[in-house]
Amino acid sequence: MKKLVEEVCQFREERDWEQYHSPKNLVMALMVECAELAEHFQWLTQEESRNLPAEKKEAVREEIGDVLVYLVNLSERLGIDLLEAAWEKIGKNRRKYPADKTRGKAKKYNEYE
Ligand SMILES: [Mg+2]
């Protein structure tokens, strides 16, 4: 991850793009990339979304890369350790959604008894 953060920073600096990479702009760019990713799944059935043709899967792979790069860029600009944030969130979700109460159920945490 450290190497990826360094590469993203170097790419940005070599192009003098720091001036455009405010957190607001990076969030917007991230959302655009998420939409590009979602577009590949729009109108597919559940089954089709599980069995993407190779060409479509490659396009999805590229968009996933775009999403991660913007997420790395955003978190770096905000001084947030991306992996630490993800690990913390997984821990919170484990407490919020205890497996014995939530197994096999797709409800929000406040809808469980
Ligand atoms: Mg893209």
PDB file of N, CA and C and ligand atoms in Angstrom:
ATOM      1  N   MET A   1       0.835  -1.208   0.000  1.00  0.00           N
ATOM      2  CA  MET A   1       0.000   0.000   0.000  1.00  0.00           C
ATOM      3  C   MET A   1       0.871   1.260   0.000  1.00  0.00           C
ATOM      4  N   LYS A   2       1.935   1.233   0.804  1.00  0.00           N
ATOM      5  CA  LYS A   2       2.825   2.402   0.878  1.00  0.00           C
ATOM      6  C   LYS A   2       3.380   2.745  -0.517  1.00  0.00           C
ATOM      7  N   LYS A   3       3.769   1.730  -1.251  1.00  0.00           N
ATOM      8  CA  LYS A   3       4.316   1.934  -2.597  1.00  0.00           C
ATOM      9  C   LYS A   3       3.254   2.532  -3.534  1.00  0.00           C
ATOM     10  N   LEU A   4       2.014   2.065  -3.383  1.00  0.00           N
ATOM     11  CA  LEU A   4       0.921   2.584  -4.214  1.00  0.00           C
ATOM     12  C   LEU A   4       0.659   4.062  -3.890  1.00  0.00           C
ATOM     13  N   VAL A   5       0.658   4.398  -2.597  1.00  0.00           N
ATOM     14  CA  VAL A   5       0.463   5.804  -2.186  1.00  0.00           C
ATOM     15  C   VAL A   5       1.571   6.662  -2.778  1.00  0.00           C
ATOM     16  N   GLU A   6       2.815   6.185  -2.689  1.00  0.00           N
ATOM     17  CA  GLU A   6       3.963   6.939  -3.233  1.00  0.00           C
ATOM     18  C   GLU A   6       3.822   7.130  -4.742  1.00  0.00           C
ATOM     19  N   GLU A   7       3.384   6.102  -5.421  1.00  0.00           N
ATOM     20  CA  GLU A   7       3.234   6.178  -6.884  1.00  0.00           C
ATOM     21  C   GLU A   7       2.149   7.188  -7.274  1.00  0.00           C
ATOM     22  N   VAL A   8       1.030   7.151  -6.540  1.00  0.00           N
ATOM     23  CA  VAL A   8      -0.071   8.095  -6.803  1.00  0.00           C
ATOM     24  C   VAL A   8       0.413   9.527  -6.577  1.00  0.00           C
ATOM     25  N   CYS A   9       1.170   9.733  -5.501  1.00  0.00           N
ATOM     26  CA  CYS A   9       1.695  11.075  -5.200  1.00  0.00           C
ATOM     27  C   CYS A   9       2.672  11.526  -6.280  1.00  0.00           C
ATOM     28  N   GLN A  10       3.542  10.627  -6.701  1.00  0.00           N
ATOM     29  CA  GLN A  10       4.527  10.968  -7.728  1.00  0.00           C
ATOM     30  C   GLN A  10       3.836  11.312  -9.057  1.00  0.00           C
ATOM     31  N   PHE A  11       2.848  10.534  -9.416  1.00  0.00           N
ATOM     32  CA  PHE A  11       2.087  10.776 -10.652  1.00  0.00           C
ATOM     33  C   PHE A  11       1.474  12.176 -10.615  1.00  0.00           C
ATOM     34  N   ARG A  12       0.879  12.505  -9.460  1.00  0.00           N
ATOM     35  CA  ARG A  12       0.232  13.809  -9.266  1.00  0.00           C
ATOM     36  C   ARG A  12       1.264  14.942  -9.327  1.00  0.00           C
ATOM     37  N   GLU A  13       2.379  14.748  -8.643  1.00  0.00           N
ATOM     38  CA  GLU A  13       3.392  15.805  -8.578  1.00  0.00           C
ATOM     39  C   GLU A  13       4.060  16.043  -9.935  1.00  0.00           C
ATOM     40  N   GLU A  14       4.339  14.967 -10.664  1.00  0.00           N
ATOM     41  CA  GLU A  14       4.990  15.107 -11.974  1.00  0.00           C
ATOM     42  C   GLU A  14       4.147  15.940 -12.934  1.00  0.00           C
ATOM     43  N   ARG A  15       2.854  15.943 -12.721  1.00  0.00           N
ATOM     44  CA  ARG A  15       1.932  16.664 -13.614  1.00  0.00           C
ATOM     45  C   ARG A  15       1.444  17.992 -13.026  1.00  0.00           C
ATOM     46  N   ASP A  16       1.929  18.308 -11.836  1.00  0.00           N
ATOM     47  CA  ASP A  16       1.507  19.532 -11.146  1.00  0.00           C
ATOM     48  C   ASP A  16      -0.022  19.571 -11.001  1.00  0.00           C
ATOM     49  N   TRP A  17      -0.586  18.464 -10.585  1.00  0.00           N
ATOM     50  CA  TRP A  17      -2.044  18.369 -10.453  1.00  0.00           C
ATOM     51  C   TRP A  17      -2.517  18.540  -9.011  1.00  0.00           C
ATOM     52  N   GLU A  18      -1.578  18.800  -8.094  1.00  0.00           N
ATOM     53  CA  GLU A  18      -2.003  18.989  -6.696  1.00  0.00           C
ATOM     54  C   GLU A  18      -3.044  20.101  -6.608  1.00  0.00           C
ATOM     55  N   GLN A  19      -2.834  21.137  -7.466  1.00  0.00           N
ATOM     56  CA  GLN A  19      -3.724  22.307  -7.437  1.00  0.00           C
ATOM     57  C   GLN A  19      -5.183  21.928  -7.736  1.00  0.00           C
ATOM     58  N   TYR A  20      -5.390  20.837  -8.450  1.00  0.00           N
ATOM     59  CA  TYR A  20      -6.761  20.415  -8.786  1.00  0.00           C
ATOM     60  C   TYR A  20      -7.297  19.359  -7.827  1.00  0.00           C
ATOM     61  N   HIS A  21      -6.389  18.761  -7.064  1.00  0.00           N
ATOM     62  CA  HIS A  21      -6.779  17.623  -6.239  1.00  0.00           C
ATOM     63  C   HIS A  21      -7.169  18.032  -4.825  1.00  0.00           C
ATOM     64  N   SER A  22      -8.135  18.923  -4.725  1.00  0.00           N
ATOM     65  CA  SER A  22      -8.699  19.227  -3.409  1.00  0.00           C
ATOM     66  C   SER A  22      -9.524  18.017  -2.991  1.00  0.00           C
ATOM     67  N   PRO A  23      -9.745  17.835  -1.689  1.00  0.00           N
ATOM     68  CA  PRO A  23     -10.604  16.722  -1.275  1.00  0.00           C
ATOM     69  C   PRO A  23     -11.964  16.749  -1.971  1.00  0.00           C
ATOM     70  N   LYS A  24     -12.540  17.928  -2.133  1.00  0.00           N
ATOM     71  CA  LYS A  24     -13.847  18.018  -2.813  1.00  0.00           C
ATOM     72  C   LYS A  24     -13.757  17.468  -4.240  1.00  0.00           C
ATOM     73  N   ASN A  25     -12.746  17.896  -4.981  1.00  0.00           N
ATOM     74  CA  ASN A  25     -12.619  17.420  -6.364  1.00  0.00           C
ATOM     75  C   ASN A  25     -12.332  15.924  -6.423  1.00  0.00           C
ATOM     76  N   LEU A  26     -11.538  15.445  -5.472  1.00  0.00           N
ATOM     77  CA  LEU A  26     -11.207  14.017  -5.467  1.00  0.00           C
ATOM     78  C   LEU A  26     -12.427  13.171  -5.129  1.00  0.00           C
ATOM     79  N   VAL A  27     -13.267  13.644  -4.210  1.00  0.00           N
ATOM     80  CA  VAL A  27     -14.507  12.916  -3.902  1.00  0.00           C
ATOM     81  C   VAL A  27     -15.394  12.863  -5.143  1.00  0.00           C
ATOM     82  N   MET A  28     -15.484  13.974  -5.845  1.00  0.00           N
ATOM     83  CA  MET A  28     -16.312  13.993  -7.053  1.00  0.00           C
ATOM     84  C   MET A  28     -15.754  13.038  -8.117  1.00  0.00           C
ATOM     85  N   ALA A  29     -14.442  13.046  -8.293  1.00  0.00           N
ATOM     86  CA  ALA A  29     -13.818  12.140  -9.263  1.00  0.00           C
ATOM     87  C   ALA A  29     -14.035  10.684  -8.848  1.00  0.00           C
ATOM     88  N   LEU A  30     -13.952  10.424  -7.555  1.00  0.00           N
ATOM     89  CA  LEU A  30     -14.186   9.067  -7.041  1.00  0.00           C
ATOM     90  C   LEU A  30     -15.609   8.619  -7.354  1.00  0.00           C
ATOM     91  N   MET A  31     -16.552   9.504  -7.153  1.00  0.00           N
ATOM     92  CA  MET A  31     -17.957   9.170  -7.435  1.00  0.00           C
ATOM     93  C   MET A  31     -18.179   8.899  -8.928  1.00  0.00           C
ATOM     94  N   VAL A  32     -17.501   9.673  -9.774  1.00  0.00           N
ATOM     95  CA  VAL A  32     -17.605   9.446 -11.227  1.00  0.00           C
ATOM     96  C   VAL A  32     -17.071   8.059 -11.570  1.00  0.00           C
ATOM     97  N   GLU A  33     -15.939   7.699 -10.982  1.00  0.00           N
ATOM     98  CA  GLU A  33     -15.372   6.371 -11.259  1.00  0.00           C
ATOM     99  C   GLU A  33     -16.279   5.263 -10.727  1.00  0.00           C
ATOM    100  N   CYS A  34     -16.898   5.491  -9.566  1.00  0.00           N
ATOM    101  CA  CYS A  34     -17.854   4.503  -9.027  1.00  0.00           C
ATOM    102  C   CYS A  34     -19.033   4.354  -9.986  1.00  0.00           C
ATOM    103  N   ALA A  35     -19.468   5.456 -10.565  1.00  0.00           N
ATOM    104  CA  ALA A  35     -20.580   5.406 -11.523  1.00  0.00           C
ATOM    105  C   ALA A  35     -20.161   4.654 -12.786  1.00  0.00           C
ATOM    106  N   GLU A  36     -18.921   4.880 -13.228  1.00  0.00           N
ATOM    107  CA  GLU A  36     -18.419   4.151 -14.399  1.00  0.00           C
ATOM    108  C   GLU A  36     -18.389   2.646 -14.108  1.00  0.00           C
ATOM    109  N   LEU A  37     -18.010   2.301 -12.894  1.00  0.00           N
ATOM    110  CA  LEU A  37     -18.006   0.887 -12.488  1.00  0.00           C
ATOM    111  C   LEU A  37     -19.436   0.340 -12.480  1.00  0.00           C
ATOM    112  N   ALA A  38     -20.347   1.089 -11.881  1.00  0.00           N
ATOM    113  CA  ALA A  38     -21.743   0.649 -11.781  1.00  0.00           C
ATOM    114  C   ALA A  38     -22.375   0.492 -13.164  1.00  0.00           C
ATOM    115  N   GLU A  39     -21.968   1.345 -14.090  1.00  0.00           N
ATOM    116  CA  GLU A  39     -22.554   1.309 -15.435  1.00  0.00           C
ATOM    117  C   GLU A  39     -22.366  -0.066 -16.101  1.00  0.00           C
ATOM    118  N   HIS A  40     -21.270  -0.730 -15.790  1.00  0.00           N
ATOM    119  CA  HIS A  40     -21.026  -2.050 -16.385  1.00  0.00           C
ATOM    120  C   HIS A  40     -22.022  -3.099 -15.894  1.00  0.00           C
ATOM    121  N   PHE A  41     -22.658  -2.812 -14.743  1.00  0.00           N
ATOM    122  CA  PHE A  41     -23.594  -3.787 -14.168  1.00  0.00           C
ATOM    123  C   PHE A  41     -25.048  -3.382 -14.377  1.00  0.00           C
ATOM    124  N   GLN A  42     -25.227  -2.157 -14.873  1.00  0.00           N
ATOM    125  CA  GLN A  42     -26.584  -1.651 -15.056  1.00  0.00           C
ATOM    126  C   GLN A  42     -27.366  -2.568 -15.996  1.00  0.00           C
ATOM    127  N   TRP A  43     -28.553  -2.943 -15.549  1.00  0.00           N
ATOM    128  CA  TRP A  43     -29.500  -3.764 -16.319  1.00  0.00           C
ATOM    129  C   TRP A  43     -29.126  -5.245 -16.412  1.00  0.00           C
ATOM    130  N   LEU A  44     -28.019  -5.643 -15.853  1.00  0.00           N
ATOM    131  CA  LEU A  44     -27.688  -7.071 -15.862  1.00  0.00           C
ATOM    132  C   LEU A  44     -28.555  -7.798 -14.839  1.00  0.00           C
ATOM    133  N   THR A  45     -28.822  -9.052 -15.093  1.00  0.00           N
ATOM    134  CA  THR A  45     -29.486  -9.862 -14.071  1.00  0.00           C
ATOM    135  C   THR A  45     -28.444 -10.210 -13.005  1.00  0.00           C
ATOM    136  N   GLN A  46     -28.920 -10.738 -11.873  1.00  0.00           N
ATOM    137  CA  GLN A  46     -27.983 -11.176 -10.826  1.00  0.00           C
ATOM    138  C   GLN A  46     -26.998 -12.190 -11.416  1.00  0.00           C
ATOM    139  N   GLU A  47     -27.554 -13.111 -12.180  1.00  0.00           N
ATOM    140  CA  GLU A  47     -26.742 -14.175 -12.760  1.00  0.00           C
ATOM    141  C   GLU A  47     -25.702 -13.612 -13.739  1.00  0.00           C
ATOM    142  N   GLU A  48     -26.139 -12.694 -14.601  1.00  0.00           N
ATOM    143  CA  GLU A  48     -25.199 -12.097 -15.558  1.00  0.00           C
ATOM    144  C   GLU A  48     -24.083 -11.350 -14.832  1.00  0.00           C
ATOM    145  N   SER A  49     -24.442 -10.695 -13.727  1.00  0.00           N
ATOM    146  CA  SER A  49     -23.421  -9.937 -12.989  1.00  0.00           C
ATOM    147  C   SER A  49     -22.389 -10.863 -12.336  1.00  0.00           C
ATOM    148  N   ARG A  50     -22.785 -12.119 -12.116  1.00  0.00           N
ATOM    149  CA  ARG A  50     -21.851 -13.094 -11.531  1.00  0.00           C
ATOM    150  C   ARG A  50     -20.984 -13.769 -12.596  1.00  0.00           C
ATOM    151  N   ASN A  51     -21.372 -13.642 -13.838  1.00  0.00           N
ATOM    152  CA  ASN A  51     -20.659 -14.343 -14.918  1.00  0.00           C
ATOM    153  C   ASN A  51     -20.327 -13.382 -16.054  1.00  0.00           C
ATOM    154  N   LEU A  52     -19.498 -12.419 -15.758  1.00  0.00           N
ATOM    155  CA  LEU A  52     -19.143 -11.422 -16.770  1.00  0.00           C
ATOM    156  C   LEU A  52     -18.281 -12.039 -17.860  1.00  0.00           C
ATOM    157  N   PRO A  53     -18.547 -11.679 -19.118  1.00  0.00           N
ATOM    158  CA  PRO A  53     -17.631 -12.110 -20.180  1.00  0.00           C
ATOM    159  C   PRO A  53     -16.255 -11.473 -19.968  1.00  0.00           C
ATOM    160  N   ALA A  54     -15.225 -12.111 -20.510  1.00  0.00           N
ATOM    161  CA  ALA A  54     -13.844 -11.669 -20.259  1.00  0.00           C
ATOM    162  C   ALA A  54     -13.629 -10.188 -20.594  1.00  0.00           C
ATOM    163  N   GLU A  55     -14.197  -9.744 -21.710  1.00  0.00           N
ATOM    164  CA  GLU A  55     -14.009  -8.350 -22.126  1.00  0.00           C
ATOM    165  C   GLU A  55     -14.620  -7.384 -21.118  1.00  0.00           C
ATOM    166  N   LYS A  56     -15.823  -7.728 -20.651  1.00  0.00           N
ATOM    167  CA  LYS A  56     -16.514  -6.897 -19.659  1.00  0.00           C
ATOM    168  C   LYS A  56     -15.753  -6.913 -18.329  1.00  0.00           C
ATOM    169  N   LYS A  57     -15.250  -8.089 -17.972  1.00  0.00           N
ATOM    170  CA  LYS A  57     -14.508  -8.203 -16.713  1.00  0.00           C
ATOM    171  C   LYS A  57     -13.245  -7.348 -16.744  1.00  0.00           C
ATOM    172  N   GLU A  58     -12.603  -7.269 -17.882  1.00  0.00           N
ATOM    173  CA  GLU A  58     -11.409  -6.427 -18.008  1.00  0.00           C
ATOM    174  C   GLU A  58     -11.780  -4.952 -17.844  1.00  0.00           C
ATOM    175  N   ALA A  59     -12.922  -4.557 -18.416  1.00  0.00           N
ATOM    176  CA  ALA A  59     -13.367  -3.161 -18.271  1.00  0.00           C
ATOM    177  C   ALA A  59     -13.697  -2.861 -16.805  1.00  0.00           C
ATOM    178  N   VAL A  60     -14.321  -3.807 -16.122  1.00  0.00           N
ATOM    179  CA  VAL A  60     -14.637  -3.658 -14.694  1.00  0.00           C
ATOM    180  C   VAL A  60     -13.346  -3.556 -13.884  1.00  0.00           C
ATOM    181  N   ARG A  61     -12.372  -4.369 -14.253  1.00  0.00           N
ATOM    182  CA  ARG A  61     -11.068  -4.362 -13.577  1.00  0.00           C
ATOM    183  C   ARG A  61     -10.443  -2.969 -13.649  1.00  0.00           C
ATOM    184  N   GLU A  62     -10.516  -2.354 -14.831  1.00  0.00           N
ATOM    185  CA  GLU A  62      -9.955  -1.010 -14.997  1.00  0.00           C
ATOM    186  C   GLU A  62     -10.669   0.008 -14.117  1.00  0.00           C
ATOM    187  N   GLU A  63     -11.990  -0.089 -14.049  1.00  0.00           N
ATOM    188  CA  GLU A  63     -12.734   0.868 -13.227  1.00  0.00           C
ATOM    189  C   GLU A  63     -12.443   0.659 -11.738  1.00  0.00           C
ATOM    190  N   ILE A  64     -12.281  -0.578 -11.335  1.00  0.00           N
ATOM    191  CA  ILE A  64     -11.917  -0.853  -9.940  1.00  0.00           C
ATOM    192  C   ILE A  64     -10.561  -0.215  -9.633  1.00  0.00           C
ATOM    193  N   GLY A  65      -9.649  -0.292 -10.601  1.00  0.00           N
ATOM    194  CA  GLY A  65      -8.356   0.367 -10.439  1.00  0.00           C
ATOM    195  C   GLY A  65      -8.517   1.872 -10.294  1.00  0.00           C
ATOM    196  N   ASP A  66      -9.372   2.459 -11.127  1.00  0.00           N
ATOM    197  CA  ASP A  66      -9.624   3.910 -11.041  1.00  0.00           C
ATOM    198  C   ASP A  66     -10.173   4.289  -9.664  1.00  0.00           C
ATOM    199  N   VAL A  67     -11.117   3.496  -9.188  1.00  0.00           N
ATOM    200  CA  VAL A  67     -11.735   3.779  -7.884  1.00  0.00           C
ATOM    201  C   VAL A  67     -10.680   3.736  -6.780  1.00  0.00           C
ATOM    202  N   LEU A  68      -9.853   2.712  -6.813  1.00  0.00           N
ATOM    203  CA  LEU A  68      -8.835   2.583  -5.764  1.00  0.00           C
ATOM    204  C   LEU A  68      -7.830   3.729  -5.826  1.00  0.00           C
ATOM    205  N   VAL A  69      -7.416   4.093  -7.021  1.00  0.00           N
ATOM    206  CA  VAL A  69      -6.430   5.170  -7.153  1.00  0.00           C
ATOM    207  C   VAL A  69      -6.996   6.487  -6.591  1.00  0.00           C
ATOM    208  N   TYR A  70      -8.264   6.780  -6.909  1.00  0.00           N
ATOM    209  CA  TYR A  70      -8.841   8.012  -6.353  1.00  0.00           C
ATOM    210  C   TYR A  70      -9.035   7.914  -4.849  1.00  0.00           C
ATOM    211  N   LEU A  71      -9.358   6.728  -4.360  1.00  0.00           N
ATOM    212  CA  LEU A  71      -9.515   6.552  -2.920  1.00  0.00           C
ATOM    213  C   LEU A  71      -8.169   6.720  -2.208  1.00  0.00           C
ATOM    214  N   VAL A  72      -7.128   6.175  -2.802  1.00  0.00           N
ATOM    215  CA  VAL A  72      -5.773   6.343  -2.249  1.00  0.00           C
ATOM    216  C   VAL A  72      -5.392   7.822  -2.263  1.00  0.00           C
ATOM    217  N   ASN A  73      -5.667   8.480  -3.381  1.00  0.00           N
ATOM    218  CA  ASN A  73      -5.339   9.899  -3.529  1.00  0.00           C
ATOM    219  C   ASN A  73      -6.080  10.736  -2.467  1.00  0.00           C
ATOM    220  N   LEU A  74      -7.369  10.498  -2.354  1.00  0.00           N
ATOM    221  CA  LEU A  74      -8.191  11.242  -1.390  1.00  0.00           C
ATOM    222  C   LEU A  74      -7.715  11.022   0.042  1.00  0.00           C
ATOM    223  N   SER A  75      -7.506   9.780   0.407  1.00  0.00           N
ATOM    224  CA  SER A  75      -7.116   9.497   1.785  1.00  0.00           C
ATOM    225  C   SER A  75      -5.743  10.091   2.089  1.00  0.00           C
ATOM    226  N   GLU A  76      -4.853  10.059   1.103  1.00  0.00           N
ATOM    227  CA  GLU A  76      -3.527  10.652   1.309  1.00  0.00           C
ATOM    228  C   GLU A  76      -3.648  12.149   1.529  1.00  0.00           C
ATOM    229  N   ARG A  77      -4.465  12.806   0.723  1.00  0.00           N
ATOM    230  CA  ARG A  77      -4.636  14.262   0.860  1.00  0.00           C
ATOM    231  C   ARG A  77      -5.214  14.636   2.212  1.00  0.00           C
ATOM    232  N   LEU A  78      -6.046  13.740   2.760  1.00  0.00           N
ATOM    233  CA  LEU A  78      -6.674  14.013   4.053  1.00  0.00           C
ATOM    234  C   LEU A  78      -5.844  13.498   5.235  1.00  0.00           C
ATOM    235  N   GLY A  79      -4.707  12.863   4.924  1.00  0.00           N
ATOM    236  CA  GLY A  79      -3.863  12.328   5.998  1.00  0.00           C
ATOM    237  C   GLY A  79      -4.492  11.131   6.686  1.00  0.00           C
ATOM    238  N   ILE A  80      -5.293  10.376   5.949  1.00  0.00           N
ATOM    239  CA  ILE A  80      -5.956   9.192   6.505  1.00  0.00           C
ATOM    240  C   ILE A  80      -5.269   7.942   5.979  1.00  0.00           C
ATOM    241  N   ASP A  81      -4.917   7.048   6.897  1.00  0.00           N
ATOM    242  CA  ASP A  81      -4.335   5.766   6.503  1.00  0.00           C
ATOM    243  C   ASP A  81      -5.477   4.867   6.038  1.00  0.00           C
ATOM    244  N   LEU A  82      -5.498   4.600   4.738  1.00  0.00           N
ATOM    245  CA  LEU A  82      -6.610   3.876   4.124  1.00  0.00           C
ATOM    246  C   LEU A  82      -6.794   2.475   4.706  1.00  0.00           C
ATOM    247  N   LEU A  83      -5.712   1.733   4.831  1.00  0.00           N
ATOM    248  CA  LEU A  83      -5.833   0.364   5.346  1.00  0.00           C
ATOM    249  C   LEU A  83      -6.247   0.357   6.810  1.00  0.00           C
ATOM    250  N   GLU A  84      -5.682   1.270   7.589  1.00  0.00           N
ATOM    251  CA  GLU A  84      -6.059   1.372   9.007  1.00  0.00           C
ATOM    252  C   GLU A  84      -7.549   1.682   9.128  1.00  0.00           C
ATOM    253  N   ALA A  85      -8.031   2.612   8.296  1.00  0.00           N
ATOM    254  CA  ALA A  85      -9.457   2.973   8.316  1.00  0.00           C
ATOM    255  C   ALA A  85     -10.317   1.765   7.961  1.00  0.00           C
ATOM    256  N   ALA A  86      -9.876   0.983   6.965  1.00  0.00           N
ATOM    257  CA  ALA A  86     -10.645  -0.194   6.553  1.00  0.00           C
ATOM    258  C   ALA A  86     -10.661  -1.246   7.656  1.00  0.00           C
ATOM    259  N   TRP A  87      -9.517  -1.495   8.274  1.00  0.00           N
ATOM    260  CA  TRP A  87      -9.458  -2.489   9.359  1.00  0.00           C
ATOM    261  C   TRP A  87     -10.335  -2.063  10.534  1.00  0.00           C
ATOM    262  N   GLU A  88     -10.295  -0.781  10.867  1.00  0.00           N
ATOM    263  CA  GLU A  88     -11.145  -0.285  11.968  1.00  0.00           C
ATOM    264  C   GLU A  88     -12.619  -0.477  11.641  1.00  0.00           C
ATOM    265  N   LYS A  89     -12.961  -0.182  10.395  1.00  0.00           N
ATOM    266  CA  LYS A  89     -14.366  -0.277   9.982  1.00  0.00           C
ATOM    267  C   LYS A  89     -14.845  -1.737  10.002  1.00  0.00           C
ATOM    268  N   ILE A  90     -13.985  -2.637   9.585  1.00  0.00           N
ATOM    269  CA  ILE A  90     -14.350  -4.064   9.629  1.00  0.00           C
ATOM    270  C   ILE A  90     -14.604  -4.485  11.075  1.00  0.00           C
ATOM    271  N   GLY A  91     -13.765  -3.990  11.990  1.00  0.00           N
ATOM    272  CA  GLY A  91     -13.963  -4.297  13.415  1.00  0.00           C
ATOM    273  C   GLY A  91     -15.293  -3.750  13.924  1.00  0.00           C
ATOM    274  N   LYS A  92     -15.610  -2.517  13.536  1.00  0.00           N
ATOM    275  CA  LYS A  92     -16.894  -1.915  13.943  1.00  0.00           C
ATOM    276  C   LYS A  92     -18.055  -2.714  13.372  1.00  0.00           C
ATOM    277  N   ASN A  93     -17.935  -3.116  12.108  1.00  0.00           N
ATOM    278  CA  ASN A  93     -19.017  -3.887  11.484  1.00  0.00           C
ATOM    279  C   ASN A  93     -19.193  -5.251  12.137  1.00  0.00           C
ATOM    280  N   ARG A  94     -18.109  -5.843  12.596  1.00  0.00           N
ATOM    281  CA  ARG A  94     -18.221  -7.120  13.313  1.00  0.00           C
ATOM    282  C   ARG A  94     -19.045  -6.936  14.591  1.00  0.00           C
ATOM    283  N   ARG A  95     -18.825  -5.819  15.277  1.00  0.00           N
ATOM    284  CA  ARG A  95     -19.586  -5.563  16.518  1.00  0.00           C
ATOM    285  C   ARG A  95     -21.027  -5.177  16.192  1.00  0.00           C
ATOM    286  N   LYS A  96     -21.198  -4.416  15.104  1.00  0.00           N
ATOM    287  CA  LYS A  96     -22.527  -3.940  14.725  1.00  0.00           C
ATOM    288  C   LYS A  96     -23.405  -5.070  14.183  1.00  0.00           C
ATOM    289  N   TYR A  97     -22.777  -5.998  13.494  1.00  0.00           N
ATOM    290  CA  TYR A  97     -23.503  -7.126  12.871  1.00  0.00           C
ATOM    291  C   TYR A  97     -22.970  -8.446  13.404  1.00  0.00           C
ATOM    292  N   PRO A  98     -23.301  -8.789  14.664  1.00  0.00           N
ATOM    293  CA  PRO A  98     -22.801 -10.054  15.209  1.00  0.00           C
ATOM    294  C   PRO A  98     -23.310 -11.228  14.366  1.00  0.00           C
ATOM    295  N   ALA A  99     -22.417 -12.137  14.004  1.00  0.00           N
ATOM    296  CA  ALA A  99     -22.766 -13.230  13.084  1.00  0.00           C
ATOM    297  C   ALA A  99     -23.935 -14.057  13.595  1.00  0.00           C
ATOM    298  N   ASP A 100     -24.024 -14.285  14.905  1.00  0.00           N
ATOM    299  CA  ASP A 100     -25.107 -15.136  15.418  1.00  0.00           C
ATOM    300  C   ASP A 100     -26.485 -14.490  15.251  1.00  0.00           C
ATOM    301  N   LYS A 101     -26.547 -13.169  15.138  1.00  0.00           N
ATOM    302  CA  LYS A 101     -27.835 -12.492  14.950  1.00  0.00           C
ATOM    303  C   LYS A 101     -28.130 -12.152  13.488  1.00  0.00           C
ATOM    304  N   THR A 102     -27.103 -12.071  12.684  1.00  0.00           N
ATOM    305  CA  THR A 102     -27.295 -11.532  11.332  1.00  0.00           C
ATOM    306  C   THR A 102     -27.091 -12.544  10.221  1.00  0.00           C
ATOM    307  N   ARG A 103     -26.642 -13.725  10.577  1.00  0.00           N
ATOM    308  CA  ARG A 103     -26.317 -14.729   9.555  1.00  0.00           C
ATOM    309  C   ARG A 103     -27.497 -14.976   8.611  1.00  0.00           C
ATOM    310  N   GLY A 104     -27.251 -14.802   7.304  1.00  0.00           N
ATOM    311  CA  GLY A 104     -28.269 -15.084   6.299  1.00  0.00           C
ATOM    312  C   GLY A 104     -29.356 -14.037   6.183  1.00  0.00           C
ATOM    313  N   LYS A 105     -29.230 -12.930   6.894  1.00  0.00           N
ATOM    314  CA  LYS A 105     -30.253 -11.884   6.855  1.00  0.00           C
ATOM    315  C   LYS A 105     -29.635 -10.601   6.296  1.00  0.00           C
ATOM    316  N   ALA A 106     -30.355  -9.939   5.405  1.00  0.00           N
ATOM    317  CA  ALA A 106     -29.861  -8.700   4.812  1.00  0.00           C
ATOM    318  C   ALA A 106     -30.678  -7.523   5.336  1.00  0.00           C
ATOM    319  N   LYS A 107     -30.492  -7.209   6.608  1.00  0.00           N
ATOM    320  CA  LYS A 107     -31.194  -6.070   7.210  1.00  0.00           C
ATOM    321  C   LYS A 107     -30.163  -5.075   7.713  1.00  0.00           C
ATOM    322  N   LYS A 108     -30.621  -3.861   7.983  1.00  0.00           N
ATOM    323  CA  LYS A 108     -29.739  -2.842   8.545  1.00  0.00           C
ATOM    324  C   LYS A 108     -29.563  -3.126  10.039  1.00  0.00           C
ATOM    325  N   TYR A 109     -28.444  -2.662  10.615  1.00  0.00           N
ATOM    326  CA  TYR A 109     -28.097  -3.017  11.992  1.00  0.00           C
ATOM    327  C   TYR A 109     -29.190  -2.685  13.008  1.00  0.00           C
ATOM    328  N   ASN A 110     -29.983  -1.623  12.742  1.00  0.00           N
ATOM    329  CA  ASN A 110     -31.005  -1.227  13.723  1.00  0.00           C
ATOM    330  C   ASN A 110     -32.336  -1.976  13.504  1.00  0.00           C
ATOM    331  N   GLU A 111     -32.362  -2.885  12.550  1.00  0.00           N
ATOM    332  CA  GLU A 111     -33.586  -3.649  12.301  1.00  0.00           C
ATOM    333  C   GLU A 111     -33.527  -5.052  12.900  1.00  0.00           C
ATOM    334  N   TYR A 112     -32.397  -5.378  13.548  1.00  0.00           N
ATOM    335  CA  TYR A 112     -32.292  -6.687  14.203  1.00  0.00           C
ATOM    336  C   TYR A 112     -32.822  -6.583  15.617  1.00  0.00           C
ATOM    337  N   GLU A 113     -33.286  -7.683  16.118  1.00  0.00           N
ATOM    338  CA  GLU A 113     -33.806  -7.681  17.494  1.00  0.00           C
ATOM    339  C   GLU A 113     -32.682  -7.893  18.480  1.00  0.00           C
TER     340      GLU A 113
HETATM  341 MG    MG B   1     -12.761   5.182 -15.228  1.00  0.00          MG
END
